[in-house]
Coordinates of C-alpha atoms in Angstrom, one line a residue:
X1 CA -43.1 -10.8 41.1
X2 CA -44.4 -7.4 39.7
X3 CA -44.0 -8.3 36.0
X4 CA -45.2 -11.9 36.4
X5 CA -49.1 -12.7 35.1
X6 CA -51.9 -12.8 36.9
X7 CA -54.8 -14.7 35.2
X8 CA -57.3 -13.6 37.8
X9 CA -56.6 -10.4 37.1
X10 CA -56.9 -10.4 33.2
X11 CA -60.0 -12.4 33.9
X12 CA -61.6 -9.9 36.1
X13 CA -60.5 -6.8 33.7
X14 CA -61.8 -8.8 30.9
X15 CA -65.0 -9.1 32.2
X16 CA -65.4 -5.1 31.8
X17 CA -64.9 -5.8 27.6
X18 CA -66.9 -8.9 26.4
X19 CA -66.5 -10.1 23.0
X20 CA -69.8 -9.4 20.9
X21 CA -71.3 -12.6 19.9
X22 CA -71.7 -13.9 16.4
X23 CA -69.0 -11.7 15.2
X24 CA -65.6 -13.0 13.8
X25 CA -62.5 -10.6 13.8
X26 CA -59.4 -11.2 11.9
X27 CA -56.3 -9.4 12.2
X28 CA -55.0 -7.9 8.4
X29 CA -52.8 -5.9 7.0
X30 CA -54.2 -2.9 8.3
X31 CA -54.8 -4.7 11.7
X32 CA -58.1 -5.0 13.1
X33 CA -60.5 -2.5 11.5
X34 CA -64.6 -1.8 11.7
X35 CA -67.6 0.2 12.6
X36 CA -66.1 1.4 16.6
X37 CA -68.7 0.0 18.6
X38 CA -67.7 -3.5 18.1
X39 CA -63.7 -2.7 18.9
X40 CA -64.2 -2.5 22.7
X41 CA -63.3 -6.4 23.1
X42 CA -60.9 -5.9 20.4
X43 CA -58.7 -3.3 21.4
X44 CA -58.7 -4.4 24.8
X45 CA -57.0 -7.9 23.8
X46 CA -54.9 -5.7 22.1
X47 CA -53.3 -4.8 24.6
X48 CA -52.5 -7.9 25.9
X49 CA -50.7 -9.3 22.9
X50 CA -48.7 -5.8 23.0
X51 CA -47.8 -7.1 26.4
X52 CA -46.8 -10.2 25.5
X53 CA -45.2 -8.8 22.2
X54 CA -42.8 -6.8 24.1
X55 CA -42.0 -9.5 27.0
X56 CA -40.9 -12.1 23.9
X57 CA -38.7 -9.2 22.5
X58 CA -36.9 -8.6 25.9
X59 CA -38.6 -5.9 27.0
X60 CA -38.2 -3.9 23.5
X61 CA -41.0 -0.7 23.3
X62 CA -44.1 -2.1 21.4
X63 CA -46.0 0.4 19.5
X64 CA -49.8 1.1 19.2
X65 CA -52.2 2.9 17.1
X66 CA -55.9 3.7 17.6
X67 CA -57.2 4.8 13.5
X68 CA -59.1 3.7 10.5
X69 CA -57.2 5.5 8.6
X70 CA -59.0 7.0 5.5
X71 CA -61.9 5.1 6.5
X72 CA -65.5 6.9 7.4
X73 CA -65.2 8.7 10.6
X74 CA -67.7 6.1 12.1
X75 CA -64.9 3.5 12.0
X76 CA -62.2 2.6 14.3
X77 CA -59.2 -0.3 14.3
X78 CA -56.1 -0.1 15.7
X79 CA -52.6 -2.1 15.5
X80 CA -49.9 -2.8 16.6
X81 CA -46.0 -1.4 15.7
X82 CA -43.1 -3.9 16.0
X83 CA -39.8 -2.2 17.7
X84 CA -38.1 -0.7 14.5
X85 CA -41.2 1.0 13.7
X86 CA -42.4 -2.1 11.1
X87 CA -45.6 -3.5 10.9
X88 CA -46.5 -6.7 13.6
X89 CA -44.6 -9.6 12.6
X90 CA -46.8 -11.6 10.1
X91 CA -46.6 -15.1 12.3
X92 CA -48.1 -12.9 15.3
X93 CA -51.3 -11.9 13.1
X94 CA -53.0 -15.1 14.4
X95 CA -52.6 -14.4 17.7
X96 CA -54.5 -11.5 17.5
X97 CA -57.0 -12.9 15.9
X98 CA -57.1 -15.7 18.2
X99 CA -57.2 -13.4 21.1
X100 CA -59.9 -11.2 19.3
X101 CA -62.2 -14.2 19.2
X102 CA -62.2 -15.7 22.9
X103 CA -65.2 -15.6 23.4
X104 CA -65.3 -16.2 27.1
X105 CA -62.5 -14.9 29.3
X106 CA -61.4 -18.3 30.6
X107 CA -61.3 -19.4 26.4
X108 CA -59.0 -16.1 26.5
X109 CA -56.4 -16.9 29.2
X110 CA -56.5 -20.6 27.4
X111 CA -55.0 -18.4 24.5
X112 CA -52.8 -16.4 26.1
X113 CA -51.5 -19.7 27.9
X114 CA -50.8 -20.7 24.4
X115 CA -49.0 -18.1 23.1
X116 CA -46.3 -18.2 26.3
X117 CA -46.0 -21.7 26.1
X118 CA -45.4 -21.7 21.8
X119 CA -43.4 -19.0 22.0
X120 CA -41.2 -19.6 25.3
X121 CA -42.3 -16.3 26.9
X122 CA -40.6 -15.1 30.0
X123 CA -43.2 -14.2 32.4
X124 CA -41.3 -11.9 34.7
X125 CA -39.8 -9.7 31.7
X126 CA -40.6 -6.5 31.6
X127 CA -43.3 -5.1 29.2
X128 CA -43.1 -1.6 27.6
X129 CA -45.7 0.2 25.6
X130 CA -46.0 3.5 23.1
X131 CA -49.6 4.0 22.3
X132 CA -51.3 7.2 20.3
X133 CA -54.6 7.8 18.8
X134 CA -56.3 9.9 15.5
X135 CA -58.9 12.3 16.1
X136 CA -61.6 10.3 16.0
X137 CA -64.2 10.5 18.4
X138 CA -64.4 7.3 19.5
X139 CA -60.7 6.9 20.6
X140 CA -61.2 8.0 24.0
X141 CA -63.3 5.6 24.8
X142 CA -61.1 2.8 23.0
X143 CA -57.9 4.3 24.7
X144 CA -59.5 3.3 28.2
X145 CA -60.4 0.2 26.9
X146 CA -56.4 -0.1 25.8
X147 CA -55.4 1.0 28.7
X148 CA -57.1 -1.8 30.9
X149 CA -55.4 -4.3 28.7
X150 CA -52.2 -3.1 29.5
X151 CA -52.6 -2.7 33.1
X152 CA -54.3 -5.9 33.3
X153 CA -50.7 -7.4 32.3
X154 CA -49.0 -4.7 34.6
X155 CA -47.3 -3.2 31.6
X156 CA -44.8 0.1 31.6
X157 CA -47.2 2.4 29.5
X158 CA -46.3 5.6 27.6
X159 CA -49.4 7.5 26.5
X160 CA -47.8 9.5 23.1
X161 CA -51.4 10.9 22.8
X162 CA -53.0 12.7 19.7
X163 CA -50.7 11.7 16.5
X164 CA -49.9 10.7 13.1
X165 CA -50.1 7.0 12.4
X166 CA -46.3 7.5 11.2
X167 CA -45.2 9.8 14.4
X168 CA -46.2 6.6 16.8
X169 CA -44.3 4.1 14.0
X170 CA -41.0 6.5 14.2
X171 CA -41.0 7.2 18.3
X172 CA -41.4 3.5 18.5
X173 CA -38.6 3.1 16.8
X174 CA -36.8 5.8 18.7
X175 CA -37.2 4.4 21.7
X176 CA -35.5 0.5 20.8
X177 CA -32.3 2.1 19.0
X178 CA -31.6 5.5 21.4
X179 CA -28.0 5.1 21.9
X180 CA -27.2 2.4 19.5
X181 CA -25.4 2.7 16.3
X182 CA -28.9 3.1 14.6
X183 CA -30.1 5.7 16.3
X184 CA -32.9 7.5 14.6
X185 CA -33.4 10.6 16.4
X186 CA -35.4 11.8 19.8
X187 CA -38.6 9.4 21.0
X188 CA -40.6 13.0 20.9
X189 CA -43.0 15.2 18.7
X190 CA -40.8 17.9 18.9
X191 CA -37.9 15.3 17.9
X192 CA -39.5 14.2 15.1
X193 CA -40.5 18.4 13.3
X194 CA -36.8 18.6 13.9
X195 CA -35.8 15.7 12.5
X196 CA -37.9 16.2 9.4
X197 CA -37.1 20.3 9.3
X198 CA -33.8 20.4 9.6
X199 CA -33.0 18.1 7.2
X200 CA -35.9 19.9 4.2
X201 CA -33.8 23.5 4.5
X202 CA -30.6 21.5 3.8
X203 CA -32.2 19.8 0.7
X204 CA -33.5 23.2 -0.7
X205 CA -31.1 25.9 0.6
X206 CA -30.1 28.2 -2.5
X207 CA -32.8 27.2 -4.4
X208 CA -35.9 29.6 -4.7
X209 CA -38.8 29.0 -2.9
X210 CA -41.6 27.2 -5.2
X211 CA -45.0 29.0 -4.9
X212 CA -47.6 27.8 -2.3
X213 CA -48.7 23.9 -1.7
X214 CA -52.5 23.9 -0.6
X215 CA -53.2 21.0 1.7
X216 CA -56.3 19.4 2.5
X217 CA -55.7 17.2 5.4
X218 CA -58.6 15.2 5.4
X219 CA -60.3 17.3 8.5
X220 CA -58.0 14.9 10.3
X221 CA -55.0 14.6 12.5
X222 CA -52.7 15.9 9.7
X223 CA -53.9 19.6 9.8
X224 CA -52.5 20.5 13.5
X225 CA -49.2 18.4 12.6
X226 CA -48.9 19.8 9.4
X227 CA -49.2 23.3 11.1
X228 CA -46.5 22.7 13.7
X229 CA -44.1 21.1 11.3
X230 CA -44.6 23.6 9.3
X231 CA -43.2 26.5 12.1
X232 CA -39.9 24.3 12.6
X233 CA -39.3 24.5 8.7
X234 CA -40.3 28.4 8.3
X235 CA -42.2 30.2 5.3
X236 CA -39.4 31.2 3.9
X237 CA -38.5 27.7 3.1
X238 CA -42.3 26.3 2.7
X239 CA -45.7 27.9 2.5
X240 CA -48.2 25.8 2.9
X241 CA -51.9 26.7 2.9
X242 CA -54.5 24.0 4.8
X243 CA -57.6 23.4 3.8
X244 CA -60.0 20.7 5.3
X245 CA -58.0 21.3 8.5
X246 CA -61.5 21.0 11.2
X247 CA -60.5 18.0 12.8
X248 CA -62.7 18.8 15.8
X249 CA -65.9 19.0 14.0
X250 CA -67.7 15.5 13.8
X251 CA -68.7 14.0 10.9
X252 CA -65.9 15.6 8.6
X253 CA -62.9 13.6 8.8
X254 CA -62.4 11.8 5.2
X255 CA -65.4 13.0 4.3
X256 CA -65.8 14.4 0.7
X257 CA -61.9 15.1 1.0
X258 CA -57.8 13.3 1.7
X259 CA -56.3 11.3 -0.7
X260 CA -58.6 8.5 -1.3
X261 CA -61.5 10.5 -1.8
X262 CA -59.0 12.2 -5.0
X263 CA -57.8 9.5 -6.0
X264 CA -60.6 7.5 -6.6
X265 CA -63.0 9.6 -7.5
X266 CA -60.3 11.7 -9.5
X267 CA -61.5 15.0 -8.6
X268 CA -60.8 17.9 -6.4
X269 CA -61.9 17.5 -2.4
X270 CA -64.7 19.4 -1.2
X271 CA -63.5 23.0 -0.2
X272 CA -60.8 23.1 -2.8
X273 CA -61.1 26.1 -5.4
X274 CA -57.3 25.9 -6.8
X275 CA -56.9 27.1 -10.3
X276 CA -54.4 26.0 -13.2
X277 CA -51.0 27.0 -12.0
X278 CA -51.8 26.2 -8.3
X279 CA -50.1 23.4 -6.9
X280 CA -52.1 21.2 -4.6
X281 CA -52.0 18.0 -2.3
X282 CA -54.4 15.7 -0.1
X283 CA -53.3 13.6 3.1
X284 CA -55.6 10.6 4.3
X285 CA -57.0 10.9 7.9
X286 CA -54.1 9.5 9.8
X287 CA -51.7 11.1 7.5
X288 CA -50.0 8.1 6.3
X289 CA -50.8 8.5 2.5
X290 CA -50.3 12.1 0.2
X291 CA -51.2 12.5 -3.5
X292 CA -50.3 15.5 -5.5
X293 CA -52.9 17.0 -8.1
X294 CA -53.1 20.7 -10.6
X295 CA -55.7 21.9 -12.8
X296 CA -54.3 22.3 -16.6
X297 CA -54.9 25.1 -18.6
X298 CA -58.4 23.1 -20.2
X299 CA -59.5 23.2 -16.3
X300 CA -58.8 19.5 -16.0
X301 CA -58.0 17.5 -13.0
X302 CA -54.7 16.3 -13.3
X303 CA -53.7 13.8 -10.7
X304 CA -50.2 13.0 -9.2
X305 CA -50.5 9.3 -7.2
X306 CA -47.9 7.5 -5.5
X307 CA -46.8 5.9 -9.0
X308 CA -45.8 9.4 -10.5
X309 CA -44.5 10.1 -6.7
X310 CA -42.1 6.7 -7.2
X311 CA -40.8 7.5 -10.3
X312 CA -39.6 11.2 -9.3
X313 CA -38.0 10.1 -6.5
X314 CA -36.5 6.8 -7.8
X315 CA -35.0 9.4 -10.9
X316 CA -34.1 11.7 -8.0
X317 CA -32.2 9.3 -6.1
X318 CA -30.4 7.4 -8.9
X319 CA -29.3 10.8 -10.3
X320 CA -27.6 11.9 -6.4
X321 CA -25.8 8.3 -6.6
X322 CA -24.5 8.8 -10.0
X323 CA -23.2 12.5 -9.3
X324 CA -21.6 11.6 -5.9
X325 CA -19.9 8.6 -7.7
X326 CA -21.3 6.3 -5.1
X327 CA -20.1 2.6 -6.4
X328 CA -21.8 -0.5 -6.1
X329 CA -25.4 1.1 -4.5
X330 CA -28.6 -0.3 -6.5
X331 CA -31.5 1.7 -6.2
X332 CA -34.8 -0.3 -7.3
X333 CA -38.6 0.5 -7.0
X334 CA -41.1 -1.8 -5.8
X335 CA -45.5 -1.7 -7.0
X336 CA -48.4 -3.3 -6.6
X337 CA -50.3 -4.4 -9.4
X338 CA -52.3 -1.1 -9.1
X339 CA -49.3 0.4 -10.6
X340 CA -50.4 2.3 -13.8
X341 CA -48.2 0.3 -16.8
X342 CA -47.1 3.8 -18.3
X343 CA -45.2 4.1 -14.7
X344 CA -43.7 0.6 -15.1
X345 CA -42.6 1.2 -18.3
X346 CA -41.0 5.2 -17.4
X347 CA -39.1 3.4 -14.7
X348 CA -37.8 0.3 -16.3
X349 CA -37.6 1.7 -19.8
X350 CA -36.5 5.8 -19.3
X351 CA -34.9 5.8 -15.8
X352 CA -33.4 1.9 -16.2
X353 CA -34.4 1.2 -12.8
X354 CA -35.2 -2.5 -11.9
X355 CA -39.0 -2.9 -11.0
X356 CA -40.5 -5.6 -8.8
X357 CA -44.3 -6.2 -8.1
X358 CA -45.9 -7.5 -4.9
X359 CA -49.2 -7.8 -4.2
X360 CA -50.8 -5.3 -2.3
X361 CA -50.2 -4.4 1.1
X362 CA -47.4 -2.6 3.2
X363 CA -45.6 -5.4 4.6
X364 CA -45.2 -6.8 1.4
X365 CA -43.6 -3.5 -0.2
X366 CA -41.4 -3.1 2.3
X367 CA -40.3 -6.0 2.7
X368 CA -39.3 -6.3 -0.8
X369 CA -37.9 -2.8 -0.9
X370 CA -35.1 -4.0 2.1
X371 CA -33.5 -6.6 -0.7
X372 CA -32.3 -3.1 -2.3
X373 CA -29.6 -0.8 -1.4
X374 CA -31.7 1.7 -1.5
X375 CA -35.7 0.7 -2.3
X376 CA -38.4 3.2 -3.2
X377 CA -41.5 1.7 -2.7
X378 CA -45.2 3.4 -3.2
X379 CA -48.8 1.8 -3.6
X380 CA -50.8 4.2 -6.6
X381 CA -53.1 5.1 -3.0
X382 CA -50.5 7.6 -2.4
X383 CA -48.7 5.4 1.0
X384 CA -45.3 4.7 0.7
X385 CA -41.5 5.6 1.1
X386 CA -37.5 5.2 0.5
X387 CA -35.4 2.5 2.8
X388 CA -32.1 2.9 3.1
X389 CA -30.1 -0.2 3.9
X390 CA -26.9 0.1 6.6
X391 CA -24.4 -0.8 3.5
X392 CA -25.9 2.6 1.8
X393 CA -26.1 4.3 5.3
X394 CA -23.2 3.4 6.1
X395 CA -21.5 4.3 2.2
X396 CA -23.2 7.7 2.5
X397 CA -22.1 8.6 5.5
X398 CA -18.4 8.0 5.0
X399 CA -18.4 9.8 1.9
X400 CA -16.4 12.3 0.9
X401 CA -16.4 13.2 -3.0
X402 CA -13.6 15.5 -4.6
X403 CA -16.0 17.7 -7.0
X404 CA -18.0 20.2 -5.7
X405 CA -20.7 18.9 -7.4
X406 CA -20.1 15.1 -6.0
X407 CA -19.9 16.9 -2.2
X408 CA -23.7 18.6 -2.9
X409 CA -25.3 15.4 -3.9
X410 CA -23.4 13.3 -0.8
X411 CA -24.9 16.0 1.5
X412 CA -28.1 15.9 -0.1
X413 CA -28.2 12.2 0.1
X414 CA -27.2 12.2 3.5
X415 CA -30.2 15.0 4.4
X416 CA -32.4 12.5 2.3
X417 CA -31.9 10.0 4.9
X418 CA -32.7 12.0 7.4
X419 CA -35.8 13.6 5.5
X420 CA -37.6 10.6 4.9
X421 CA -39.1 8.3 7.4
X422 CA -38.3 4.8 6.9
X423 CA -40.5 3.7 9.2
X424 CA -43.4 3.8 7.4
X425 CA -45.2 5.9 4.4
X426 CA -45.7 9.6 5.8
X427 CA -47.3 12.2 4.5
X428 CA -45.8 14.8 6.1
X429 CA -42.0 13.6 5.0
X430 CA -43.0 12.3 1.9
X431 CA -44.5 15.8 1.0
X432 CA -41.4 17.6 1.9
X433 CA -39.3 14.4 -0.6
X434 CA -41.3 15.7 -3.0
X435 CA -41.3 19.4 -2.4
X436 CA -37.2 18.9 -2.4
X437 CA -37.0 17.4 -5.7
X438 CA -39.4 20.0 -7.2
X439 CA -37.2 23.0 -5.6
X440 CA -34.5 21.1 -6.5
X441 CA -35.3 20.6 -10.2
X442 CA -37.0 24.0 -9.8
X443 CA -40.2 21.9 -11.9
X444 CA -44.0 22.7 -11.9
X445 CA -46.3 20.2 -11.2
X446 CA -47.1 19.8 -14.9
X447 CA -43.5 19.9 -15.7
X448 CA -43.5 16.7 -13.5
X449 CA -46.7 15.2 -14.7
X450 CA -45.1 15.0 -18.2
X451 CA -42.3 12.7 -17.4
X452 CA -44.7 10.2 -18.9
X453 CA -48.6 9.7 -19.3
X454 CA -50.8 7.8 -17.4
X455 CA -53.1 5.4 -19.3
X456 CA -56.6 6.3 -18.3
X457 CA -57.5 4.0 -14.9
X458 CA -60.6 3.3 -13.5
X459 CA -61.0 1.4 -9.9
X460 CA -64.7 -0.1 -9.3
X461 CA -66.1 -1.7 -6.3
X462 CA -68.3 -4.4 -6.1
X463 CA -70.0 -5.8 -3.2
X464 CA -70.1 -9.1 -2.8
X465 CA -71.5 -11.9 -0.4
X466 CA -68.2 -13.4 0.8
X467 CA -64.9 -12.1 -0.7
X468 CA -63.3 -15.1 0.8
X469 CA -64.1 -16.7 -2.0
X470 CA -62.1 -14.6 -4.2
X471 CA -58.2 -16.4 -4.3
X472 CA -55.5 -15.1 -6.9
X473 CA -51.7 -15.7 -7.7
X474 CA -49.1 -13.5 -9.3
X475 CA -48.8 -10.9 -7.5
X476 CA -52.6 -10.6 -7.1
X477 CA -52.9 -10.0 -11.0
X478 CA -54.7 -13.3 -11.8
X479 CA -58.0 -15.1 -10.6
X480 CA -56.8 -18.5 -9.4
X481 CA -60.9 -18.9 -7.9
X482 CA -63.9 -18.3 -8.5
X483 CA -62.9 -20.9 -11.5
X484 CA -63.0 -19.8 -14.7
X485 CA -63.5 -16.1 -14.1
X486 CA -60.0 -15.3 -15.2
X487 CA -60.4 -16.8 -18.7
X488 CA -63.7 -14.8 -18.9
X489 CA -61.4 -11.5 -18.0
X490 CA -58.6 -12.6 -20.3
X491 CA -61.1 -12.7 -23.1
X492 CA -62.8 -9.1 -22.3
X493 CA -59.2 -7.5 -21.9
X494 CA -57.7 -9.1 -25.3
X495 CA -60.7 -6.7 -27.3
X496 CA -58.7 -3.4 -25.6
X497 CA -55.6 -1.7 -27.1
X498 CA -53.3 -1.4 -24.3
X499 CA -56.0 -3.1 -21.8
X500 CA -55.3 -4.6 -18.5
X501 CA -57.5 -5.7 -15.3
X502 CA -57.1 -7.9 -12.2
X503 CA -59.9 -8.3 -9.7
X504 CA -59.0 -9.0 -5.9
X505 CA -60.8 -8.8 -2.3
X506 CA -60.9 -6.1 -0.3
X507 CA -58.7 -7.0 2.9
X508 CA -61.1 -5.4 5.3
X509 CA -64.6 -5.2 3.8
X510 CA -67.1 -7.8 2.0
X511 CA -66.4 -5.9 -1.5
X512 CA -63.7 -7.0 -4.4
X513 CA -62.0 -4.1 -6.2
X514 CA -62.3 -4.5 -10.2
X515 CA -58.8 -2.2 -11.6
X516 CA -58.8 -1.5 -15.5
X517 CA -56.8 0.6 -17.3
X518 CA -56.7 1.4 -21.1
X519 CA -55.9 3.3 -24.5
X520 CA -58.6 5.9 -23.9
X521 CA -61.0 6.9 -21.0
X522 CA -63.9 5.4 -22.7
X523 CA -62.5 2.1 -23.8
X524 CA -61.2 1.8 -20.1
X525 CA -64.8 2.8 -18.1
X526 CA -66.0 0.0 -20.5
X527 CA -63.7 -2.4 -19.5
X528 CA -63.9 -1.8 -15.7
X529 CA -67.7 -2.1 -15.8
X530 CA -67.6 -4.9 -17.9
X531 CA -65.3 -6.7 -15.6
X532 CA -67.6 -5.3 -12.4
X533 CA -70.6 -7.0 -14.1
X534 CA -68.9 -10.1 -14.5
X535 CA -67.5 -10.4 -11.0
X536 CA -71.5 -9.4 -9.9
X537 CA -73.4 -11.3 -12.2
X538 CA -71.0 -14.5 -11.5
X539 CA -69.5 -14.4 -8.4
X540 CA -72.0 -13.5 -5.7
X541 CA -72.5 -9.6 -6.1
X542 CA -75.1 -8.3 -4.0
X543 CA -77.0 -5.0 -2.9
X544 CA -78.7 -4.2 -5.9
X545 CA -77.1 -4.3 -9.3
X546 CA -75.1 -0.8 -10.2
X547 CA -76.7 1.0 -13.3
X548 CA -73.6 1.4 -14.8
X549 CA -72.4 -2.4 -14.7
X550 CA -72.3 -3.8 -18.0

C-alpha cells in the first residue's frame, strides 16, 4: 500500500543524514535547538516522527518549524506543531529524542518500530504535513534534509515556505478545523493579514489614530510580515515604521537588536534613535515575542515586558466583560516566576484578577491559562497571549446586550477573539492587542507604564559545567539541588527590602539564569551578582569568573 512503511527505504534515506557521534540531543520546550551544523540528523528524524504524529492522529495536519528563535543567527532547531496549533504533546518529547539519538539507522527503525507498536499506529493511514522556515541561512539546507524525512515515510507534504513561527502554528490549525464548528479562518498567508486586519479596524474604528509605533524586527522574518500586514490594516488605521528590517543580510538577525536583546540588556537596539514621546517596540527573530519601550523626559529607557503587556490586557478584558454584562466568565492571568512582584501585586491587588504561577515554559502557561474562561497568559520575555474557552466563545458570540454601550464592548470582544491568535504568542497580533487598547483608552506609553512600577530586575547568566544538576520545585522558585544552595539564597535575599531571587537552568544551554529583583537598582545588581557568585563559586561555574560576580 502507498501509505504503508517501508524500512528499507527510511534506511537508505537515512543513510544520506548520519547522527554526529558523541553528541546527545534532547527534545525541550523549544524543541530541538543548537549550533546548525549538527541538526542535519536531527531534523531529518524530524520528519519521521511528524509522520508518525499525524498517522496516530488519523491523518490530522502536523505542523513544522525550522527557527532558533531569538537565538544567534548561527543557530538552528526546529519543532514540531500538534493539530490545533499547540505545542507537541509532552508524552511524544521522548520520542524525539529517542529518534534524535539512533545512532545507527537499523538502532533508528528499532525506534520507530517502537513507537507504532506502544502507540497502536496504523500503518496505512495517511500522513499530512505543514512545514515553514525563518530566514536563516541555514534553513534551506535543513528543509531538504526535512523533506527526505518526509518522503522517506511517503508523507502528503505542504511546503508553507518563509514564515512567522506563529503563521505555521495558526495555518496548522486551519487546516484540522476548516469546516468544523471551530473553524479558525483560511490555511493561508493572506488568510491570516485578513484575519488579524479586519478584526484591528473594528477594535479602533472612531477612535483617533495614535502617533507612529517604530519596530525593530530583529533583521528577521517579522520585517516583511509586518510590512504586508501592515497594507491589509492601512495607515490610516496604523503607521508603523521598521527598523532592523534586513533580514537578507547575514550575520544580523538578533544581533544587537529584538526583544531579548531589550529586555535583557534594558536598552535601546542598535539602529534605534527614538526620542521621549516616541513610542517603540521590538519583535524576536521568528516573531513570536514583542516588548514595548519609550524614552522619559530624563532620557531614560523605560521598558514595557510581557508583565506590563498582561496586566493591560487582563484590565482590558475584564472591563469589556463587565460592560457587556457577560455573567459567569472568569478572566484570570497566568506568570512565571520571572514575573516582576509589582505586576503580581497590580493584578491581584488593583485589577482583582486571580493570578497563577507556572514554571517557565509555553506549554505550561497555556496549559494553565485553558482552566479559565478566558486566560491571559505572558512570560516577562515578551511571548505570550489570550485563550478563549468555547463556553466564552460561545457566550460572546450569542450575545446581544440592550445598552449601546454593552453592544460596543460584545463587538469588541467578539473582534478580540478574532484579533488574537490563540495559537500561540504572536508578535504581530499581540502588537495590534496592544495598539487596540492604547487607541482605545486613547493612553501614551507612559500613561500605561504608570499603572504600577516595576521593582528594579536584573537577570544574570552563569555558565556552568552541567545544568543538569540544577533541580527546583514551586514553580521553579526554589533550589531543591545543589543541596543547601537555597538556604544560602534565602539568607542573602532576607538582608534586601523587597528582595527576591530564584536560580534555575537554562532549558537549552549549559548556563543557569540567576533573577533578582529589589527596592532600588543598586540593592538589586547587588543581589543578582551575589547570587551569580554563589551559584559559580559552589555549583560548578566555569569559563572564567565574571568581574562583576560578588
Amino acid at each position: 500500500m502507498e501509505n504503508s512503511i517501508n524500512y528499507d527505504q527510511i534506511k537508505e534515506a537515512a543513510s544520506y543524514h548520519p547522527k554526529p557521534q558523541n553528541i546527545t540531543y534532547t527534545y525541550g520546550t523549544a524543541g530541538f535547538r543548537m549550533k546548525a551544523d549538527l541538526l542535519d540528523s536531527v531534523i531529518f528524524r524530524v520528519g519521521i516522527l511528524a509522520v508518525l504524529r499525524s498517522k496516530k492522529l488519523d491523518s490530522k495536519t502536523i505542523g513544522i518549524m525550522i527557527t532558533a528563535s531569538h537565538n544567534p543567527e548561527q543557530d538552528n532547531g526546529v519543532k514540531l506543531v500538534d493539530p490545533y496549533g499547540e505545542m507537541l504533546e509532552q508524552s511524544w518529547e521522548n520520542y524525539a529524542t529517542q529518534l534524535a539519538n539512533a545512532q545507527t539507522e537499523d538502532e533508528l527503525v528499532d525506534v520507530i518500530k517502537q513507537i507504532i507498536s506502544s502507540n497502536n499506529i496504523d500503518e496505512s493511514k495517511t500522513a499530512n504535513i505543514v512545514y515553514a522556515r525563518d530566514t536563516r541561512p541555514s534553513g534551506p539546507a535543513l528543509v531538504s534534509a526535512l523533506v527526505d524525512g518526509l518522503k522517506s515515510l511517503n508523507a502528503k507534504i505542504i511546503d508553507f515556505g518563509i514564515k512567522t513561527t506563529p503563521q505555521l502554528h495558526y495555518v496548522t490549525r486551519c487546516y484540522n478545523v476548516k469546516g468544523t464548528e471551530d473553524d479558525y479562518g483560511e490555511p493561508t498567508e493572506e488568510g491570516y493579514y485578513k484575519k488579524l486586519s479586519t478584526a484591528y479596524r473594528k477594535t479602533v474604528e472612531g477612535k483617533q489614530r495614535l502617533t507612529p509605533i517604530n519596530i525593530d524586527a530583529a533583521n528577521g522574518v517579522g520585517a516583511p510580515k509586518m510590512r504586508e500586514l501592515n497594507q491589509y490594516i492601512g495607515n490610516e488605521y496604523l503607521e508603523a515604521i521598521l527598523i532592523n528590517d534586513d533580514y537578507k543580510t547575514q550575520g544580523k538577525l538578533n544581533y544587537q537588536c529584538g526583544a531579548d536583546f531589550v529586555k535583557t540588556g534594558q536598552k535601546l537596539p542598535t539602529g534605534s534613535n527614538i526620542k521621549p514621546g516616541d513610542r517603540a517596540a521590538s519583535f524576536d527573530g521568528d516573531a513570536d515575542r514583542i516588548v514595548y519601550y519609550y524614552i522619559d523626559e530624563e532620557n531614560t529607557f523605560k521598558l514595557l515586558d510581557g508583565d506590563k503587556i498582561a496586566g493591560l490586557a487582563g484590565g482590558f478584558i475584564i472591563d469589556l466583560v463587565k460592560t457587556a454584562g457577560l455573567e459567569g466568565i472568569d478572566v484570570g492571568v497566568v506568570q512565571t516566576a520571572y514575573a516582576n512582584g509589582s505586576s503580581t501585586t497590580y493584578l491581584e491587588k488593583v485589577l482583582n484578577v486571580p493570578v497563577s504561577c507556572v514554571p517557565t515554559g509555553v506549554k505550561h502557561l497555556h496549559h494553565e491559562a485553558e482552566k479559565y474562561d478566558i486566560g491571559v497568559y505572558f512570560e516577562a520575555n515578551g511571548h505570550g497571549t489570550v485563550l478563549f474557552s468555547k463556553k466564552a466563545l460561545k457566550t460572546i458570540r450569542s450575545a446581544e446586550g440592550q445598552t449601546a454601550e454593552q453592544k460596543e464592548a460584545i463587538e469588541k470582544l467578539r473582534a478580540l477573539t478574532d484579533l488574537i491568535n490563540q495559537t500561540v504568542g504572536d508578535a504581530l497580533s499581540d502588537l495590534l492587542l496592544v495598539e487596540t487598547i492604547l487607541t482605545n483608552r486613547q493612553w501614551s506609553l507612559k500613561k500605561w507604564d504608570q499603572a504600577y512600577s516595576d521593582l528594579p530586575n536584573r537577570l544574570v547568566k552563569v555558565i556552568v559545567e552541567n545544568r543538569h544538576i540544577f533541580k527546583t520545585t514551586d514553580a521553579e522558585r526554589k533550589l531543591l539541588e545543589p543541596v543547601g544552595l537555597q538556604e544560602q539564597i534565602n539568607e542573602l535575599v532576607s538582608k534586601y527590602k523587597n528582595g527576591r531571587s530564584f536560580v534555575r537552568p537554562s532549558g537549552t544551554e549549559d548556563v543557569v539564569r540567576v533573577y533578582a529583583e529589589a527596592a532600588t537598582r543598586e540593592e538589586c545588581d547587588e543581589l543578582a551578582y551575589k547570587v551569580a557568585g554563589l551559584v559559580y563559586d559552589q555549583a560548578g561555574g566555569t569559563g572564567g569568573r565574571p568581574k562583576e560576580f560578588l
